[in-house]
Backbone as numpy.savetxt, mean C-alpha at the origin, in Angstrom:
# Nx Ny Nz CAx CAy CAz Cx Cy Cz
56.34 62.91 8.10 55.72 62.37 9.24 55.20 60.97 8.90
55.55 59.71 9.63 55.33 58.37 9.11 53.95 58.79 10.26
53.03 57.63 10.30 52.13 57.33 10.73 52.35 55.96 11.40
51.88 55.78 12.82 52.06 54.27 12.98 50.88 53.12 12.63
51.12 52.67 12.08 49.80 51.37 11.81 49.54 50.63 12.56
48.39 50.21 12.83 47.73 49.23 13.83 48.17 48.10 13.11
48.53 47.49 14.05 48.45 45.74 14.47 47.25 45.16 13.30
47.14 44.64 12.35 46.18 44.00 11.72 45.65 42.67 12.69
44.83 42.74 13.12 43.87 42.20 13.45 43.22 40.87 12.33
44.09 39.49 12.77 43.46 38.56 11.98 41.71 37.99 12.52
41.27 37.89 10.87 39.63 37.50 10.81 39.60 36.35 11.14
38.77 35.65 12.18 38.13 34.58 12.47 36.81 34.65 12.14
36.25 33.34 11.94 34.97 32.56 11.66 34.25 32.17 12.53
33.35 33.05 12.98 32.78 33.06 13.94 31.34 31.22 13.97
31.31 30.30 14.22 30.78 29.64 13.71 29.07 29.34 15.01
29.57 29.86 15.97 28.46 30.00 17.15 27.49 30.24 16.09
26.74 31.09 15.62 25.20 31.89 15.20 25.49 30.44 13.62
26.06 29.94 13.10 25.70 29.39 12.18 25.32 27.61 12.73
25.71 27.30 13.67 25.55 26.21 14.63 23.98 26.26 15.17
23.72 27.49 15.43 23.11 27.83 16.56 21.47 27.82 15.09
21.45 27.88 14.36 20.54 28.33 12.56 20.58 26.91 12.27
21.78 25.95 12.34 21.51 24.88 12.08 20.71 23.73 13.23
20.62 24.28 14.12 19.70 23.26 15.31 18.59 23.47 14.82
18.49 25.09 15.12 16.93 25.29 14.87 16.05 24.72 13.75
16.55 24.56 12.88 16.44 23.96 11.62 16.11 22.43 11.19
17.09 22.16 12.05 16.72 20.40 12.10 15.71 20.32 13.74
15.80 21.09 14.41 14.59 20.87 15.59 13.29 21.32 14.67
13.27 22.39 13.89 11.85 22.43 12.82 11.63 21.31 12.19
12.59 20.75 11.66 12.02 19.63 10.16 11.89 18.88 10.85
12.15 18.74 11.78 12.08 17.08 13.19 10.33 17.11 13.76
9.93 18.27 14.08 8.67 18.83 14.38 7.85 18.67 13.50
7.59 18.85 11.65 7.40 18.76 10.88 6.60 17.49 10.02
8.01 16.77 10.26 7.84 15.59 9.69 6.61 14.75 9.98
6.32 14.21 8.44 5.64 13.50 9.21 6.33 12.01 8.90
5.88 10.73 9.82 6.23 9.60 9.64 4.88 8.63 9.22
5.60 7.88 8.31 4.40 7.13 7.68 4.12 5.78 8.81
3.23 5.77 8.57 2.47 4.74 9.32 2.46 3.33 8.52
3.10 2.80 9.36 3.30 0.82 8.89 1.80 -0.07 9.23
1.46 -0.24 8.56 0.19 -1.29 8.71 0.89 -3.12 7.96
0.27 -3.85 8.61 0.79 -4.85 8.14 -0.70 -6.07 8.05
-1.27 -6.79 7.33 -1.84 -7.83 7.52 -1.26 -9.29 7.17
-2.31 -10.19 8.30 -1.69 -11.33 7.93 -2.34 -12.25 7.39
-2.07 -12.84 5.96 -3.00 -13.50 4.91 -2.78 -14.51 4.61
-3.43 -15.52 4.33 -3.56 -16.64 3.78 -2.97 -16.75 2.23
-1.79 -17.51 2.20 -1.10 -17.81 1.08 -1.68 -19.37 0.34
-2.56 -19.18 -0.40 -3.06 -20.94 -0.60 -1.68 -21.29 -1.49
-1.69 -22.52 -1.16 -0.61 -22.84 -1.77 -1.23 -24.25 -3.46
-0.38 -24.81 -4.23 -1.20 -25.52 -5.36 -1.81 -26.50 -5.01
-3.09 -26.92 -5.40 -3.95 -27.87 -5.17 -4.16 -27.39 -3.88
-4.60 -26.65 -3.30 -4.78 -26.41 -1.70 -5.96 -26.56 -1.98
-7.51 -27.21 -1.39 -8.62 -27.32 -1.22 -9.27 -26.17 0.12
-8.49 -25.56 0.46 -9.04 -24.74 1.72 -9.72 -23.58 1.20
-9.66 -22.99 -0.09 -10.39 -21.71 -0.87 -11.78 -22.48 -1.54
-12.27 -23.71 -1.58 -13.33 -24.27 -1.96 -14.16 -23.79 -1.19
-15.18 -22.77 -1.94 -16.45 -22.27 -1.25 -15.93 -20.92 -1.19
-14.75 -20.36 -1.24 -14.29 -19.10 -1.14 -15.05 -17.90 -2.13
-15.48 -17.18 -1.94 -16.00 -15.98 -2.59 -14.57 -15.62 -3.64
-14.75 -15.49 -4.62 -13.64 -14.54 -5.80 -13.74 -13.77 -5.75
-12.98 -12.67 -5.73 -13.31 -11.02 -6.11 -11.85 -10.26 -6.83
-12.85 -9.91 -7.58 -11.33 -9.88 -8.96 -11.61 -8.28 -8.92
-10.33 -7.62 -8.59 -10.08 -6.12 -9.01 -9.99 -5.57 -10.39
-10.49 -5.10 -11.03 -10.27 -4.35 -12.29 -9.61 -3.61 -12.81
-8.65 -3.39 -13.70 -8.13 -1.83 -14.26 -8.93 -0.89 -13.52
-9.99 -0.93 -13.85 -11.14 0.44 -13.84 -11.57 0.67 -12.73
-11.26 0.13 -11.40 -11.85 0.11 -10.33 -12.82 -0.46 -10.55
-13.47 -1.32 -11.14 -14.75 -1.92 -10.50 -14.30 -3.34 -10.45
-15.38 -4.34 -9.53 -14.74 -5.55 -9.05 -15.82 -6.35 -9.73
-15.79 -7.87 -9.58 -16.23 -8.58 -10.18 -16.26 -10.14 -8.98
-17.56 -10.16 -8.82 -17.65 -11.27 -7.55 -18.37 -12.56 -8.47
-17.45 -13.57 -8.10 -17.59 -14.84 -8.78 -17.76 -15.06 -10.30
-17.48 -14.21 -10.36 -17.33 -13.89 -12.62 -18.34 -12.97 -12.72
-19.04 -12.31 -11.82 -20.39 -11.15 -12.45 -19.60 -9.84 -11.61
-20.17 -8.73 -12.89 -19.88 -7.44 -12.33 -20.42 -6.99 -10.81
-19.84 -6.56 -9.93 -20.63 -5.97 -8.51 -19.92 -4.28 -8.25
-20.76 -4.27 -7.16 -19.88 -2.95 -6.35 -19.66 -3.50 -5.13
-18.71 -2.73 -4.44 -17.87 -2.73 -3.73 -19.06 -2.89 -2.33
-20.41 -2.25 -2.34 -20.99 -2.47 -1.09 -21.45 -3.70 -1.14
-21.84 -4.99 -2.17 -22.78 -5.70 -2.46 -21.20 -7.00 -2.21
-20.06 -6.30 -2.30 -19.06 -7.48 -2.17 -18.73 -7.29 -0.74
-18.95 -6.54 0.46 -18.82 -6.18 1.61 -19.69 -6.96 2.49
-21.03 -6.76 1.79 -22.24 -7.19 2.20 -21.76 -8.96 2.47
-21.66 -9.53 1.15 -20.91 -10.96 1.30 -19.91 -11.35 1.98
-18.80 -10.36 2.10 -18.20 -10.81 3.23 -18.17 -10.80 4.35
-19.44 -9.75 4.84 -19.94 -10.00 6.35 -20.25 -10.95 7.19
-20.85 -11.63 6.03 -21.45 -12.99 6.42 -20.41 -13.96 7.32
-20.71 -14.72 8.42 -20.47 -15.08 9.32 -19.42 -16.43 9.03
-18.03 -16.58 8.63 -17.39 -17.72 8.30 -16.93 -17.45 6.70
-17.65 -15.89 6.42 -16.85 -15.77 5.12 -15.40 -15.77 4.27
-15.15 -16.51 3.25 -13.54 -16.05 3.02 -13.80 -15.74 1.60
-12.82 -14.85 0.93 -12.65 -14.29 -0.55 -11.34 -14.91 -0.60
-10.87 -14.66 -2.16 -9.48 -14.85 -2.27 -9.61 -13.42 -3.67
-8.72 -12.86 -3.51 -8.62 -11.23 -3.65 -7.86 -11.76 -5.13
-8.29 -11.23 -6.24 -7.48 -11.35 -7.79 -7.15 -10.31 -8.76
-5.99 -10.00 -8.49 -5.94 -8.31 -9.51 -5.74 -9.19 -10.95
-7.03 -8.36 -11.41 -7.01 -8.46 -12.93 -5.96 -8.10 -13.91
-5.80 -8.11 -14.87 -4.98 -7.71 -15.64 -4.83 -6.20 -16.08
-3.58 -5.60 -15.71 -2.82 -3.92 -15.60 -3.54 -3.32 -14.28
-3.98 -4.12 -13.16 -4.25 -3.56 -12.07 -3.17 -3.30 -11.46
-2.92 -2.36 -10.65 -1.46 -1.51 -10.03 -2.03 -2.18 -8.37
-0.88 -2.32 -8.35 -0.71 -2.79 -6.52 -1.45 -2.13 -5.61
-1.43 -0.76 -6.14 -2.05 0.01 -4.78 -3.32 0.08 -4.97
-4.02 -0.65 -5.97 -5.56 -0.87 -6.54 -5.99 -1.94 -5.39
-4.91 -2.86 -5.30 -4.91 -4.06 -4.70 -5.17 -3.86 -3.10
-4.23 -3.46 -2.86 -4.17 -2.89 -1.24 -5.25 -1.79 -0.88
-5.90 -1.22 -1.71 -6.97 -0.07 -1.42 -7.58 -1.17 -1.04
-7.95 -1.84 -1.88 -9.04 -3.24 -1.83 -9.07 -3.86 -0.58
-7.54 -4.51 -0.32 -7.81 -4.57 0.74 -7.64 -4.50 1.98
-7.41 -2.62 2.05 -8.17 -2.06 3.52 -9.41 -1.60 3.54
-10.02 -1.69 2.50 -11.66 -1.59 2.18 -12.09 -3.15 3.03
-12.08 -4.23 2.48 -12.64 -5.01 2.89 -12.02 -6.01 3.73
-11.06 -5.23 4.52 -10.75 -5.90 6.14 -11.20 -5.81 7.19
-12.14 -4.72 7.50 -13.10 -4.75 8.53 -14.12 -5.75 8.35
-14.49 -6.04 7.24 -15.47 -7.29 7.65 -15.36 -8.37 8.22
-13.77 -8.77 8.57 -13.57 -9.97 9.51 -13.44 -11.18 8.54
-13.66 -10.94 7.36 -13.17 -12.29 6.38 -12.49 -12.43 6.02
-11.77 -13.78 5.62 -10.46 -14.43 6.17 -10.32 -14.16 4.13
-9.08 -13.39 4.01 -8.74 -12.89 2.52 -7.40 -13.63 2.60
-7.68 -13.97 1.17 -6.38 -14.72 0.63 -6.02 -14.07 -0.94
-4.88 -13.88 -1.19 -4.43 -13.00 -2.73 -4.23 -14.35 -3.33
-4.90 -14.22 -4.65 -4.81 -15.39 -5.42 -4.75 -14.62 -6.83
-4.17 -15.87 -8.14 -3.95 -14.94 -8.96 -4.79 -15.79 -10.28
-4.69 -14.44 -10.95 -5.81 -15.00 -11.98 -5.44 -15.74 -12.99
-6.70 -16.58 -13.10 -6.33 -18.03 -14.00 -6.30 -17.36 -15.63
-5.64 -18.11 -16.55 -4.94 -17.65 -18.15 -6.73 -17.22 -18.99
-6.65 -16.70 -19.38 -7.67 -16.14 -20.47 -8.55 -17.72 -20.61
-7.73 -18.20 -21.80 -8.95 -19.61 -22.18 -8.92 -20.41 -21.46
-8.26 -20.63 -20.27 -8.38 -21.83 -19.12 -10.33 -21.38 -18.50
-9.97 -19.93 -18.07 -11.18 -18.80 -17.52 -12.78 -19.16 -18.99
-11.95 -19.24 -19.51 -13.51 -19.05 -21.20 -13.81 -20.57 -21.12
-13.46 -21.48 -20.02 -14.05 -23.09 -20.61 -12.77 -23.82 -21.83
-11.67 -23.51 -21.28 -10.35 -24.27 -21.59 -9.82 -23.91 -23.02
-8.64 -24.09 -23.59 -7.74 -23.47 -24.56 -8.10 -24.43 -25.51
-7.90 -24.03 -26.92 -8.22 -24.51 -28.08 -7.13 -25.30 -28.60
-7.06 -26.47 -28.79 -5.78 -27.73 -29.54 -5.75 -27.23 -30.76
């Protein structure tokens, strides 16, 4: 007695439910995400021999986080305080092995005070000590 065999039935790939796992998926991480926020300021670039930073407040960033207003140690409220003042300008100086984002903490710390900041960079060791030795 033979038996008759069915028709084999070829397998397809059903791809609906794996389409359908991949929306959901990117509609989650889309929901998710977050997007960074662009801030931008706009600063005063002195350029050489520029006389427009004469009278300018210094404020030199540190390795260590602490700052230094006009060559003396300060804190950060006592350099705020100064730039409140009405017509104030600094020119912002990362010290030596200060990291950028030391810099920029700095200054969104002291941009609400309304004083006109300029990034300037710091003058050579013995120029700073009263000039280099012949």
């Amino acid at each position: 007695m033979q038996l008759a065999r069915k028709p084999r039935r070829r397998n397809t790939i059903v791809l609906t439910s794996l389409v359908d796992v991949l929306f959901v998926l990117l509609f989650f991480f889309m929901l998710v995400t977050t997007f960074a926020d662009w801030r931008s300021w706009s600063m005063n670039l002195g350029g050489v021999g520029d006389d427009a930073d004469s009278g300018a407040a210094i404020v030199e960033v540190q390795a260590d986080g602490g700052l230094r207003l006009d060559g003396r140690a300060s804190d950060a409220a006592q350099v705020e305080q100064r730039l409140r003042q009405p017509g104030a300008r600094a020119v912002l100086v990362a010290g030596s092995g200060v990291s950028l984002q030391a810099l920029i903490d700095m200054l969104d710390r002291f941009k609400p005070t309304g004083a006109a900041l300029t990034l300037g960079r710091a003058a050579d060791e013995p120029a700073a000590a009263g000039g280099a030795s012949r």
